[in-house]
């Protein structure tokens, strides 16, 4: 049973917050994981050497500054390193950290003015964990954590145009009794026109901006999600998709792509005008490999064999949890 790293203030066994209090999480699922000894509590601030209580602090760029102007970045970084070491040592499933904290915030933090203004951002510990490939959720995202714990998380397909993400995704979803979602169709529905028409009429940058926005807005449960080939260009979107489910890279050789992709100028592919398919393949391949948690081979056999390969590897992954 893989464990979950959690903020100690959520765990609630001792007061660790700046105000000398806890923020114990009372969600029944969280309490069940606690009862099952699945949770590993950490407090980066205290582990980094700060006292309880202490002056409150907020993140300002790469620094953490207290209300009275002291720089406590060193202590916060030390605590983040301790949390990361613990997470790697225990090979945790994920982390559930306190939202808004300059250490643990996962999507929102205070802006450094101490006026109660929240901005999009993440705490130092969250940043360090994510850079190491560890999923981080807030206490507001326990539905997603529950999906991971129960093995019912989404499957996100990435790969080159013409690798078969959509067709494979439909068959995979049916075989696993899951829903299916194609983000290219979402983009077309949002714009009210085809992918290539968006590029031709609105420009490549507008297309990329829209694609990123659509990917970041995707919400799904127990769903196979087929993405466009250019999804890996957007780190923010990929972080969101990674939180939603497991990333599966459908790998196809460049030779197979060249054989299949004879309509590159009409498919709505995000590429520069002077770029060929082989160049595009070499540009994107490292990104697919970077984000992939599972790699399925395609092109050498039938689509059913690709689906079977994905199912087998996902089962192996879930057994390890």
PDB file of C-alpha atoms in Angstrom:
ATOM      1  CA  UNK A   1       0.000   0.000   0.000  1.00  0.00           C
ATOM      2  CA  UNK A   2       1.571   3.253  -1.114  1.00  0.00           C
ATOM      3  CA  UNK A   3       1.302   6.113   1.332  1.00  0.00           C
ATOM      4  CA  UNK A   4       0.283   9.755   0.974  1.00  0.00           C
ATOM      5  CA  UNK A   5       2.381  12.693   2.159  1.00  0.00           C
ATOM      6  CA  UNK A   6       0.169  15.224   3.969  1.00  0.00           C
ATOM      7  CA  UNK A   7       0.517  18.585   5.680  1.00  0.00           C
ATOM      8  CA  UNK A   8       0.722  18.001   9.416  1.00  0.00           C
ATOM      9  CA  UNK A   9      -1.785  20.794  10.068  1.00  0.00           C
ATOM     10  CA  UNK A  10      -4.326  18.712   8.096  1.00  0.00           C
ATOM     11  CA  UNK A  11      -3.267  15.543   9.900  1.00  0.00           C
ATOM     12  CA  UNK A  12      -4.063  17.328  13.151  1.00  0.00           C
ATOM     13  CA  UNK A  13      -1.926  15.462  15.682  1.00  0.00           C
ATOM     14  CA  UNK A  14      -0.174  18.600  16.936  1.00  0.00           C
ATOM     15  CA  UNK A  15      -0.380  22.385  16.417  1.00  0.00           C
ATOM     16  CA  UNK A  16       2.150  23.475  13.781  1.00  0.00           C
ATOM     17  CA  UNK A  17       0.572  26.496  12.079  1.00  0.00           C
ATOM     18  CA  UNK A  18       1.975  30.000  12.476  1.00  0.00           C
ATOM     19  CA  UNK A  19      -0.930  30.835  14.810  1.00  0.00           C
ATOM     20  CA  UNK A  20      -0.336  27.800  17.005  1.00  0.00           C
ATOM     21  CA  UNK A  21      -3.419  25.969  15.707  1.00  0.00           C
ATOM     22  CA  UNK A  22      -4.247  23.056  13.410  1.00  0.00           C
ATOM     23  CA  UNK A  23      -6.555  22.800  10.409  1.00  0.00           C
ATOM     24  CA  UNK A  24      -7.461  19.166  10.910  1.00  0.00           C
ATOM     25  CA  UNK A  25      -9.176  17.673   7.867  1.00  0.00           C
ATOM     26  CA  UNK A  26     -12.433  15.925   8.825  1.00  0.00           C
ATOM     27  CA  UNK A  27     -13.401  14.496   5.443  1.00  0.00           C
ATOM     28  CA  UNK A  28     -14.361  10.812   6.052  1.00  0.00           C
ATOM     29  CA  UNK A  29     -12.021   9.639   3.288  1.00  0.00           C
ATOM     30  CA  UNK A  30      -9.076  11.458   4.816  1.00  0.00           C
ATOM     31  CA  UNK A  31      -9.925  10.055   8.251  1.00  0.00           C
ATOM     32  CA  UNK A  32     -10.118   6.531   6.765  1.00  0.00           C
ATOM     33  CA  UNK A  33      -6.659   6.905   5.198  1.00  0.00           C
ATOM     34  CA  UNK A  34      -5.399   8.164   8.538  1.00  0.00           C
ATOM     35  CA  UNK A  35      -6.929   5.188  10.333  1.00  0.00           C
ATOM     36  CA  UNK A  36      -5.360   2.853   7.769  1.00  0.00           C
ATOM     37  CA  UNK A  37      -1.929   4.377   8.529  1.00  0.00           C
ATOM     38  CA  UNK A  38      -1.675   5.544   4.929  1.00  0.00           C
ATOM     39  CA  UNK A  39      -0.729   9.152   5.733  1.00  0.00           C
ATOM     40  CA  UNK A  40       2.757  10.555   6.361  1.00  0.00           C
ATOM     41  CA  UNK A  41       2.492  13.976   8.077  1.00  0.00           C
ATOM     42  CA  UNK A  42       5.107  16.663   7.454  1.00  0.00           C
ATOM     43  CA  UNK A  43       5.378  20.347   8.306  1.00  0.00           C
ATOM     44  CA  UNK A  44       8.100  21.970   6.179  1.00  0.00           C
ATOM     45  CA  UNK A  45       8.066  25.158   8.255  1.00  0.00           C
ATOM     46  CA  UNK A  46       8.671  23.385  11.567  1.00  0.00           C
ATOM     47  CA  UNK A  47      11.014  20.819   9.992  1.00  0.00           C
ATOM     48  CA  UNK A  48      12.966  23.741   8.570  1.00  0.00           C
ATOM     49  CA  UNK A  49      13.550  25.153  12.050  1.00  0.00           C
ATOM     50  CA  UNK A  50      10.755  27.698  12.517  1.00  0.00           C
ATOM     51  CA  UNK A  51       8.929  27.875  15.884  1.00  0.00           C
ATOM     52  CA  UNK A  52       5.241  27.524  16.778  1.00  0.00           C
ATOM     53  CA  UNK A  53       3.705  30.054  16.941  1.00  0.00           C
ATOM     54  CA  UNK A  54       5.604  32.287  14.507  1.00  0.00           C
ATOM     55  CA  UNK A  55       5.110  35.400  12.425  1.00  0.00           C
ATOM     56  CA  UNK A  56       3.060  34.616   9.338  1.00  0.00           C
ATOM     57  CA  UNK A  57       4.855  34.662   5.982  1.00  0.00           C
ATOM     58  CA  UNK A  58       4.003  34.834   2.290  1.00  0.00           C
ATOM     59  CA  UNK A  59       5.811  33.943  -0.892  1.00  0.00           C
ATOM     60  CA  UNK A  60       7.299  36.826  -2.859  1.00  0.00           C
ATOM     61  CA  UNK A  61       8.812  35.466  -6.055  1.00  0.00           C
ATOM     62  CA  UNK A  62      11.399  32.859  -5.077  1.00  0.00           C
ATOM     63  CA  UNK A  63      11.551  34.170  -1.506  1.00  0.00           C
ATOM     64  CA  UNK A  64       9.384  33.753   1.573  1.00  0.00           C
ATOM     65  CA  UNK A  65       9.081  36.936   3.650  1.00  0.00           C
ATOM     66  CA  UNK A  66       7.433  37.373   7.057  1.00  0.00           C
ATOM     67  CA  UNK A  67       4.935  40.106   7.846  1.00  0.00           C
ATOM     68  CA  UNK A  68       7.686  42.033   9.667  1.00  0.00           C
ATOM     69  CA  UNK A  69      10.065  41.789   6.717  1.00  0.00           C
ATOM     70  CA  UNK A  70      12.354  38.887   7.633  1.00  0.00           C
ATOM     71  CA  UNK A  71      13.573  36.539   4.902  1.00  0.00           C
ATOM     72  CA  UNK A  72      12.808  32.950   5.967  1.00  0.00           C
ATOM     73  CA  UNK A  73      13.434  31.364   2.552  1.00  0.00           C
ATOM     74  CA  UNK A  74      16.304  29.264   3.890  1.00  0.00           C
ATOM     75  CA  UNK A  75      14.103  27.620   6.525  1.00  0.00           C
ATOM     76  CA  UNK A  76      11.309  27.019   4.028  1.00  0.00           C
ATOM     77  CA  UNK A  77      13.697  25.449   1.521  1.00  0.00           C
ATOM     78  CA  UNK A  78      15.251  23.244   4.193  1.00  0.00           C
ATOM     79  CA  UNK A  79      11.806  22.019   5.211  1.00  0.00           C
ATOM     80  CA  UNK A  80      10.855  21.418   1.570  1.00  0.00           C
ATOM     81  CA  UNK A  81      13.995  19.333   1.073  1.00  0.00           C
ATOM     82  CA  UNK A  82      13.136  17.245   4.139  1.00  0.00           C
ATOM     83  CA  UNK A  83       9.595  16.695   2.823  1.00  0.00           C
ATOM     84  CA  UNK A  84      10.942  15.679  -0.592  1.00  0.00           C
ATOM     85  CA  UNK A  85      13.426  13.270   0.971  1.00  0.00           C
ATOM     86  CA  UNK A  86      10.596  11.680   2.966  1.00  0.00           C
ATOM     87  CA  UNK A  87       8.381  11.417  -0.109  1.00  0.00           C
ATOM     88  CA  UNK A  88      11.101   9.755  -2.175  1.00  0.00           C
ATOM     89  CA  UNK A  89      12.144   7.450   0.630  1.00  0.00           C
ATOM     90  CA  UNK A  90       8.589   6.158   1.036  1.00  0.00           C
ATOM     91  CA  UNK A  91       7.800   6.281  -2.699  1.00  0.00           C
ATOM     92  CA  UNK A  92       4.515   8.028  -1.947  1.00  0.00           C
ATOM     93  CA  UNK A  93       1.438   7.772  -4.130  1.00  0.00           C
ATOM     94  CA  UNK A  94       0.952  11.552  -3.989  1.00  0.00           C
ATOM     95  CA  UNK A  95       0.843  14.486  -1.568  1.00  0.00           C
ATOM     96  CA  UNK A  96      -2.119  16.353  -0.046  1.00  0.00           C
ATOM     97  CA  UNK A  97      -0.949  19.745   1.144  1.00  0.00           C
ATOM     98  CA  UNK A  98      -2.634  22.802   2.666  1.00  0.00           C
ATOM     99  CA  UNK A  99      -3.864  25.240   0.051  1.00  0.00           C
ATOM    100  CA  UNK A 100      -2.771  28.921   0.180  1.00  0.00           C
ATOM    101  CA  UNK A 101       0.356  28.201   2.231  1.00  0.00           C
ATOM    102  CA  UNK A 102       3.710  29.682   1.047  1.00  0.00           C
ATOM    103  CA  UNK A 103       5.096  26.212   1.593  1.00  0.00           C
ATOM    104  CA  UNK A 104       2.245  23.864   0.670  1.00  0.00           C
ATOM    105  CA  UNK A 105      -0.152  25.784  -1.592  1.00  0.00           C
ATOM    106  CA  UNK A 106      -0.842  23.778  -4.750  1.00  0.00           C
ATOM    107  CA  UNK A 107      -2.691  26.285  -6.949  1.00  0.00           C
ATOM    108  CA  UNK A 108      -3.216  29.456  -4.906  1.00  0.00           C
ATOM    109  CA  UNK A 109      -0.989  31.434  -2.550  1.00  0.00           C
ATOM    110  CA  UNK A 110      -1.166  34.865  -0.959  1.00  0.00           C
ATOM    111  CA  UNK A 111       0.447  37.618  -3.017  1.00  0.00           C
ATOM    112  CA  UNK A 112       2.965  38.906  -0.471  1.00  0.00           C
ATOM    113  CA  UNK A 113       1.106  42.092   0.475  1.00  0.00           C
ATOM    114  CA  UNK A 114      -0.485  40.608   3.619  1.00  0.00           C
ATOM    115  CA  UNK A 115      -3.818  42.082   2.525  1.00  0.00           C
ATOM    116  CA  UNK A 116      -5.558  38.744   2.018  1.00  0.00           C
ATOM    117  CA  UNK A 117      -5.179  38.722  -1.768  1.00  0.00           C
ATOM    118  CA  UNK A 118      -4.806  35.307  -3.383  1.00  0.00           C
ATOM    119  CA  UNK A 119      -3.012  34.729  -6.669  1.00  0.00           C
ATOM    120  CA  UNK A 120      -2.334  31.720  -8.857  1.00  0.00           C
ATOM    121  CA  UNK A 121       0.815  30.021  -7.612  1.00  0.00           C
ATOM    122  CA  UNK A 122       2.325  27.263  -5.521  1.00  0.00           C
ATOM    123  CA  UNK A 123       4.346  26.920  -2.336  1.00  0.00           C
ATOM    124  CA  UNK A 124       8.045  26.062  -2.229  1.00  0.00           C
ATOM    125  CA  UNK A 125       7.469  22.493  -1.029  1.00  0.00           C
ATOM    126  CA  UNK A 126       4.808  21.876  -3.656  1.00  0.00           C
ATOM    127  CA  UNK A 127       7.133  23.209  -6.342  1.00  0.00           C
ATOM    128  CA  UNK A 128       9.976  20.974  -5.215  1.00  0.00           C
ATOM    129  CA  UNK A 129       7.772  17.873  -5.058  1.00  0.00           C
ATOM    130  CA  UNK A 130       6.320  18.508  -8.505  1.00  0.00           C
ATOM    131  CA  UNK A 131       9.749  19.063  -9.995  1.00  0.00           C
ATOM    132  CA  UNK A 132      10.586  15.581  -8.708  1.00  0.00           C
ATOM    133  CA  UNK A 133       7.505  14.158 -10.458  1.00  0.00           C
ATOM    134  CA  UNK A 134       5.279  13.791  -7.386  1.00  0.00           C
ATOM    135  CA  UNK A 135       1.595  14.663  -7.723  1.00  0.00           C
ATOM    136  CA  UNK A 136       0.433  17.321  -5.286  1.00  0.00           C
ATOM    137  CA  UNK A 137      -3.209  18.013  -4.431  1.00  0.00           C
ATOM    138  CA  UNK A 138      -4.910  20.363  -2.002  1.00  0.00           C
ATOM    139  CA  UNK A 139      -7.409  19.337   0.673  1.00  0.00           C
ATOM    140  CA  UNK A 140     -10.043  20.582  -1.792  1.00  0.00           C
ATOM    141  CA  UNK A 141      -9.143  17.852  -4.315  1.00  0.00           C
ATOM    142  CA  UNK A 142      -9.744  14.684  -2.327  1.00  0.00           C
ATOM    143  CA  UNK A 143     -12.016  13.359  -5.096  1.00  0.00           C
ATOM    144  CA  UNK A 144      -8.949  13.065  -7.341  1.00  0.00           C
ATOM    145  CA  UNK A 145      -6.897  11.474  -4.572  1.00  0.00           C
ATOM    146  CA  UNK A 146      -9.685   8.973  -3.957  1.00  0.00           C
ATOM    147  CA  UNK A 147      -9.621   8.014  -7.635  1.00  0.00           C
ATOM    148  CA  UNK A 148      -5.906   7.266  -7.351  1.00  0.00           C
ATOM    149  CA  UNK A 149      -6.343   5.252  -4.158  1.00  0.00           C
ATOM    150  CA  UNK A 150      -9.189   3.207  -5.676  1.00  0.00           C
ATOM    151  CA  UNK A 151      -7.536   2.718  -9.062  1.00  0.00           C
ATOM    152  CA  UNK A 152     -10.349   4.551 -10.880  1.00  0.00           C
ATOM    153  CA  UNK A 153      -8.367   7.518 -12.087  1.00  0.00           C
ATOM    154  CA  UNK A 154      -8.536   8.833 -15.628  1.00  0.00           C
ATOM    155  CA  UNK A 155      -6.221   7.729 -18.424  1.00  0.00           C
ATOM    156  CA  UNK A 156      -4.716  10.554 -20.500  1.00  0.00           C
ATOM    157  CA  UNK A 157      -3.378   9.615 -23.948  1.00  0.00           C
ATOM    158  CA  UNK A 158      -0.564  11.628 -25.519  1.00  0.00           C
ATOM    159  CA  UNK A 159       1.406  11.119 -28.712  1.00  0.00           C
ATOM    160  CA  UNK A 160       2.043  12.295 -32.249  1.00  0.00           C
ATOM    161  CA  UNK A 161      -0.724  13.133 -34.701  1.00  0.00           C
ATOM    162  CA  UNK A 162      -1.839   9.911 -36.442  1.00  0.00           C
ATOM    163  CA  UNK A 163      -0.534   7.671 -33.649  1.00  0.00           C
ATOM    164  CA  UNK A 164      -4.125   6.571 -33.027  1.00  0.00           C
ATOM    165  CA  UNK A 165      -5.017   8.305 -29.761  1.00  0.00           C
ATOM    166  CA  UNK A 166      -8.686   8.857 -30.594  1.00  0.00           C
ATOM    167  CA  UNK A 167      -9.417   5.445 -32.120  1.00  0.00           C
ATOM    168  CA  UNK A 168      -7.411   3.626 -29.457  1.00  0.00           C
ATOM    169  CA  UNK A 169      -9.046   5.758 -26.776  1.00  0.00           C
ATOM    170  CA  UNK A 170     -12.566   4.797 -27.840  1.00  0.00           C
ATOM    171  CA  UNK A 171     -11.779   1.065 -27.794  1.00  0.00           C
ATOM    172  CA  UNK A 172      -9.807   1.370 -24.547  1.00  0.00           C
ATOM    173  CA  UNK A 173     -12.702   3.180 -22.867  1.00  0.00           C
ATOM    174  CA  UNK A 174     -15.162   0.494 -23.963  1.00  0.00           C
ATOM    175  CA  UNK A 175     -12.919  -2.324 -22.776  1.00  0.00           C
ATOM    176  CA  UNK A 176     -12.508  -0.709 -19.347  1.00  0.00           C
ATOM    177  CA  UNK A 177     -16.104   0.538 -19.149  1.00  0.00           C
ATOM    178  CA  UNK A 178     -14.896   4.111 -18.921  1.00  0.00           C
ATOM    179  CA  UNK A 179     -16.078   7.342 -20.496  1.00  0.00           C
ATOM    180  CA  UNK A 180     -14.234   8.865 -23.464  1.00  0.00           C
ATOM    181  CA  UNK A 181     -13.259  12.473 -24.132  1.00  0.00           C
ATOM    182  CA  UNK A 182     -11.416  13.931 -27.143  1.00  0.00           C
ATOM    183  CA  UNK A 183      -9.920  17.349 -26.372  1.00  0.00           C
ATOM    184  CA  UNK A 184      -9.584  18.222 -30.073  1.00  0.00           C
ATOM    185  CA  UNK A 185     -13.377  18.004 -30.291  1.00  0.00           C
ATOM    186  CA  UNK A 186     -13.659  20.266 -27.239  1.00  0.00           C
ATOM    187  CA  UNK A 187     -11.443  22.834 -28.971  1.00  0.00           C
ATOM    188  CA  UNK A 188     -13.598  22.720 -32.102  1.00  0.00           C
ATOM    189  CA  UNK A 189     -16.802  23.021 -30.082  1.00  0.00           C
ATOM    190  CA  UNK A 190     -15.388  26.008 -28.191  1.00  0.00           C
ATOM    191  CA  UNK A 191     -14.251  27.801 -31.357  1.00  0.00           C
ATOM    192  CA  UNK A 192     -17.212  26.773 -33.474  1.00  0.00           C
ATOM    193  CA  UNK A 193     -14.929  25.631 -36.295  1.00  0.00           C
ATOM    194  CA  UNK A 194     -12.349  23.016 -37.270  1.00  0.00           C
ATOM    195  CA  UNK A 195      -8.770  22.935 -36.008  1.00  0.00           C
ATOM    196  CA  UNK A 196      -7.227  23.927 -39.330  1.00  0.00           C
ATOM    197  CA  UNK A 197      -9.762  26.743 -39.727  1.00  0.00           C
ATOM    198  CA  UNK A 198      -8.716  28.122 -36.339  1.00  0.00           C
ATOM    199  CA  UNK A 199      -5.091  28.166 -37.482  1.00  0.00           C
ATOM    200  CA  UNK A 200      -5.883  29.617 -40.901  1.00  0.00           C
ATOM    201  CA  UNK A 201      -8.278  32.309 -39.694  1.00  0.00           C
ATOM    202  CA  UNK A 202      -7.036  33.177 -36.204  1.00  0.00           C
ATOM    203  CA  UNK A 203      -3.361  32.288 -36.360  1.00  0.00           C
ATOM    204  CA  UNK A 204      -1.170  29.680 -34.710  1.00  0.00           C
ATOM    205  CA  UNK A 205      -0.740  31.590 -31.445  1.00  0.00           C
ATOM    206  CA  UNK A 206      -4.507  31.899 -31.017  1.00  0.00           C
ATOM    207  CA  UNK A 207      -4.841  28.180 -31.646  1.00  0.00           C
ATOM    208  CA  UNK A 208      -2.212  27.358 -29.010  1.00  0.00           C
ATOM    209  CA  UNK A 209      -3.766  29.719 -26.492  1.00  0.00           C
ATOM    210  CA  UNK A 210      -7.186  28.145 -26.998  1.00  0.00           C
ATOM    211  CA  UNK A 211      -5.802  24.620 -26.797  1.00  0.00           C
ATOM    212  CA  UNK A 212      -4.031  25.367 -23.526  1.00  0.00           C
ATOM    213  CA  UNK A 213      -7.170  26.955 -22.047  1.00  0.00           C
ATOM    214  CA  UNK A 214      -9.323  23.977 -23.032  1.00  0.00           C
ATOM    215  CA  UNK A 215      -6.834  21.470 -21.598  1.00  0.00           C
ATOM    216  CA  UNK A 216      -6.582  23.385 -18.324  1.00  0.00           C
ATOM    217  CA  UNK A 217     -10.386  23.391 -18.014  1.00  0.00           C
ATOM    218  CA  UNK A 218     -10.858  19.652 -18.552  1.00  0.00           C
ATOM    219  CA  UNK A 219     -12.732  17.967 -15.705  1.00  0.00           C
ATOM    220  CA  UNK A 220     -13.469  14.253 -15.890  1.00  0.00           C
ATOM    221  CA  UNK A 221     -13.983  11.125 -13.803  1.00  0.00           C
ATOM    222  CA  UNK A 222     -13.210   7.548 -14.862  1.00  0.00           C
ATOM    223  CA  UNK A 223     -12.528   8.754 -18.399  1.00  0.00           C
ATOM    224  CA  UNK A 224     -10.066   8.025 -21.179  1.00  0.00           C
ATOM    225  CA  UNK A 225      -8.907  11.445 -22.403  1.00  0.00           C
ATOM    226  CA  UNK A 226      -7.362  11.685 -25.883  1.00  0.00           C
ATOM    227  CA  UNK A 227      -5.328  14.871 -26.295  1.00  0.00           C
ATOM    228  CA  UNK A 228      -3.999  16.671 -29.331  1.00  0.00           C
ATOM    229  CA  UNK A 229      -0.398  15.988 -30.292  1.00  0.00           C
ATOM    230  CA  UNK A 230       0.669  19.460 -29.152  1.00  0.00           C
ATOM    231  CA  UNK A 231      -0.673  19.132 -25.585  1.00  0.00           C
ATOM    232  CA  UNK A 232       2.862  18.540 -24.301  1.00  0.00           C
ATOM    233  CA  UNK A 233       3.862  22.098 -25.263  1.00  0.00           C
ATOM    234  CA  UNK A 234       1.966  23.485 -22.275  1.00  0.00           C
ATOM    235  CA  UNK A 235       3.508  22.690 -18.855  1.00  0.00           C
ATOM    236  CA  UNK A 236       0.552  24.139 -16.946  1.00  0.00           C
ATOM    237  CA  UNK A 237      -1.917  22.043 -18.915  1.00  0.00           C
ATOM    238  CA  UNK A 238       0.153  18.894 -18.508  1.00  0.00           C
ATOM    239  CA  UNK A 239       0.377  19.450 -14.760  1.00  0.00           C
ATOM    240  CA  UNK A 240      -3.416  19.690 -14.689  1.00  0.00           C
ATOM    241  CA  UNK A 241      -3.820  16.526 -16.765  1.00  0.00           C
ATOM    242  CA  UNK A 242      -1.315  14.719 -14.579  1.00  0.00           C
ATOM    243  CA  UNK A 243      -3.452  15.571 -11.563  1.00  0.00           C
ATOM    244  CA  UNK A 244      -6.494  14.160 -13.365  1.00  0.00           C
ATOM    245  CA  UNK A 245      -4.998  10.795 -14.262  1.00  0.00           C
ATOM    246  CA  UNK A 246      -2.180   8.624 -15.549  1.00  0.00           C
ATOM    247  CA  UNK A 247      -0.348   9.792 -18.659  1.00  0.00           C
ATOM    248  CA  UNK A 248      -0.008   7.125 -21.366  1.00  0.00           C
ATOM    249  CA  UNK A 249       2.240   7.791 -24.351  1.00  0.00           C
ATOM    250  CA  UNK A 250       1.276   5.939 -27.531  1.00  0.00           C
ATOM    251  CA  UNK A 251       4.623   5.536 -29.245  1.00  0.00           C
ATOM    252  CA  UNK A 252       4.759   5.069 -33.004  1.00  0.00           C
ATOM    253  CA  UNK A 253       7.882   5.156 -35.186  1.00  0.00           C
ATOM    254  CA  UNK A 254       8.495   8.175 -37.347  1.00  0.00           C
ATOM    255  CA  UNK A 255       8.321   5.917 -40.407  1.00  0.00           C
ATOM    256  CA  UNK A 256       4.779   4.877 -39.476  1.00  0.00           C
ATOM    257  CA  UNK A 257       3.761   8.477 -38.856  1.00  0.00           C
ATOM    258  CA  UNK A 258       5.112   9.476 -42.276  1.00  0.00           C
ATOM    259  CA  UNK A 259       3.058   6.713 -43.884  1.00  0.00           C
ATOM    260  CA  UNK A 260      -0.136   7.682 -42.065  1.00  0.00           C
ATOM    261  CA  UNK A 261       0.120  11.453 -42.089  1.00  0.00           C
ATOM    262  CA  UNK A 262      -0.441  12.473 -45.695  1.00  0.00           C
ATOM    263  CA  UNK A 263      -2.677  15.439 -44.889  1.00  0.00           C
ATOM    264  CA  UNK A 264      -0.491  17.366 -42.457  1.00  0.00           C
ATOM    265  CA  UNK A 265      -1.563  20.784 -43.794  1.00  0.00           C
ATOM    266  CA  UNK A 266      -5.272  20.113 -43.199  1.00  0.00           C
ATOM    267  CA  UNK A 267      -5.250  18.318 -39.811  1.00  0.00           C
ATOM    268  CA  UNK A 268      -4.799  21.373 -37.620  1.00  0.00           C
ATOM    269  CA  UNK A 269      -1.321  20.458 -36.397  1.00  0.00           C
ATOM    270  CA  UNK A 270       0.591  23.004 -34.300  1.00  0.00           C
ATOM    271  CA  UNK A 271       3.850  23.310 -36.237  1.00  0.00           C
ATOM    272  CA  UNK A 272       5.839  25.985 -38.016  1.00  0.00           C
ATOM    273  CA  UNK A 273       5.462  26.352 -41.775  1.00  0.00           C
ATOM    274  CA  UNK A 274       9.055  25.349 -42.524  1.00  0.00           C
ATOM    275  CA  UNK A 275       8.914  22.264 -40.286  1.00  0.00           C
ATOM    276  CA  UNK A 276       8.615  18.739 -41.643  1.00  0.00           C
ATOM    277  CA  UNK A 277       7.010  15.735 -39.960  1.00  0.00           C
ATOM    278  CA  UNK A 278      10.365  14.181 -39.064  1.00  0.00           C
ATOM    279  CA  UNK A 279      11.510  17.428 -37.436  1.00  0.00           C
ATOM    280  CA  UNK A 280       8.233  17.718 -35.558  1.00  0.00           C
ATOM    281  CA  UNK A 281       8.635  14.123 -34.365  1.00  0.00           C
ATOM    282  CA  UNK A 282      12.143  14.790 -33.022  1.00  0.00           C
ATOM    283  CA  UNK A 283      10.957  17.978 -31.312  1.00  0.00           C
ATOM    284  CA  UNK A 284       8.035  16.365 -29.538  1.00  0.00           C
ATOM    285  CA  UNK A 285       9.384  12.901 -28.721  1.00  0.00           C
ATOM    286  CA  UNK A 286      11.422  14.057 -25.659  1.00  0.00           C
ATOM    287  CA  UNK A 287       8.332  15.863 -24.327  1.00  0.00           C
ATOM    288  CA  UNK A 288       6.150  12.773 -24.677  1.00  0.00           C
ATOM    289  CA  UNK A 289       8.800  10.720 -22.886  1.00  0.00           C
ATOM    290  CA  UNK A 290       9.119  13.354 -20.167  1.00  0.00           C
ATOM    291  CA  UNK A 291       5.442  13.267 -19.216  1.00  0.00           C
ATOM    292  CA  UNK A 292       4.707   9.564 -19.848  1.00  0.00           C
ATOM    293  CA  UNK A 293       4.099   7.235 -16.916  1.00  0.00           C
ATOM    294  CA  UNK A 294       3.225   4.378 -19.244  1.00  0.00           C
ATOM    295  CA  UNK A 295       4.450   3.907 -22.812  1.00  0.00           C
ATOM    296  CA  UNK A 296       2.485   1.712 -25.199  1.00  0.00           C
ATOM    297  CA  UNK A 297       3.912   0.615 -28.519  1.00  0.00           C
ATOM    298  CA  UNK A 298       1.735   0.998 -31.597  1.00  0.00           C
ATOM    299  CA  UNK A 299       2.165   0.646 -35.334  1.00  0.00           C
ATOM    300  CA  UNK A 300       3.718  -2.813 -35.289  1.00  0.00           C
ATOM    301  CA  UNK A 301       0.504  -4.673 -34.554  1.00  0.00           C
ATOM    302  CA  UNK A 302      -3.250  -4.221 -34.403  1.00  0.00           C
ATOM    303  CA  UNK A 303      -5.059  -1.512 -32.508  1.00  0.00           C
ATOM    304  CA  UNK A 304      -6.502  -4.223 -30.235  1.00  0.00           C
ATOM    305  CA  UNK A 305      -2.940  -5.240 -29.326  1.00  0.00           C
ATOM    306  CA  UNK A 306      -2.151  -1.641 -28.405  1.00  0.00           C
ATOM    307  CA  UNK A 307      -5.234  -1.509 -26.168  1.00  0.00           C
ATOM    308  CA  UNK A 308      -4.241  -4.797 -24.531  1.00  0.00           C
ATOM    309  CA  UNK A 309      -0.747  -3.428 -23.925  1.00  0.00           C
ATOM    310  CA  UNK A 310      -2.147  -0.336 -22.217  1.00  0.00           C
ATOM    311  CA  UNK A 311      -4.546  -2.377 -20.063  1.00  0.00           C
ATOM    312  CA  UNK A 312      -1.771  -4.735 -18.962  1.00  0.00           C
ATOM    313  CA  UNK A 313       0.608  -1.906 -18.079  1.00  0.00           C
ATOM    314  CA  UNK A 314      -2.092   0.022 -16.213  1.00  0.00           C
ATOM    315  CA  UNK A 315      -2.887  -3.102 -14.180  1.00  0.00           C
ATOM    316  CA  UNK A 316       0.791  -3.484 -13.323  1.00  0.00           C
ATOM    317  CA  UNK A 317       0.896   0.170 -12.282  1.00  0.00           C
ATOM    318  CA  UNK A 318      -2.162  -0.159 -10.048  1.00  0.00           C
ATOM    319  CA  UNK A 319      -0.752  -3.287  -8.380  1.00  0.00           C
ATOM    320  CA  UNK A 320       2.263  -1.249  -7.333  1.00  0.00           C
ATOM    321  CA  UNK A 321       0.005   1.236  -5.523  1.00  0.00           C
TER     322      UNK A 321
END
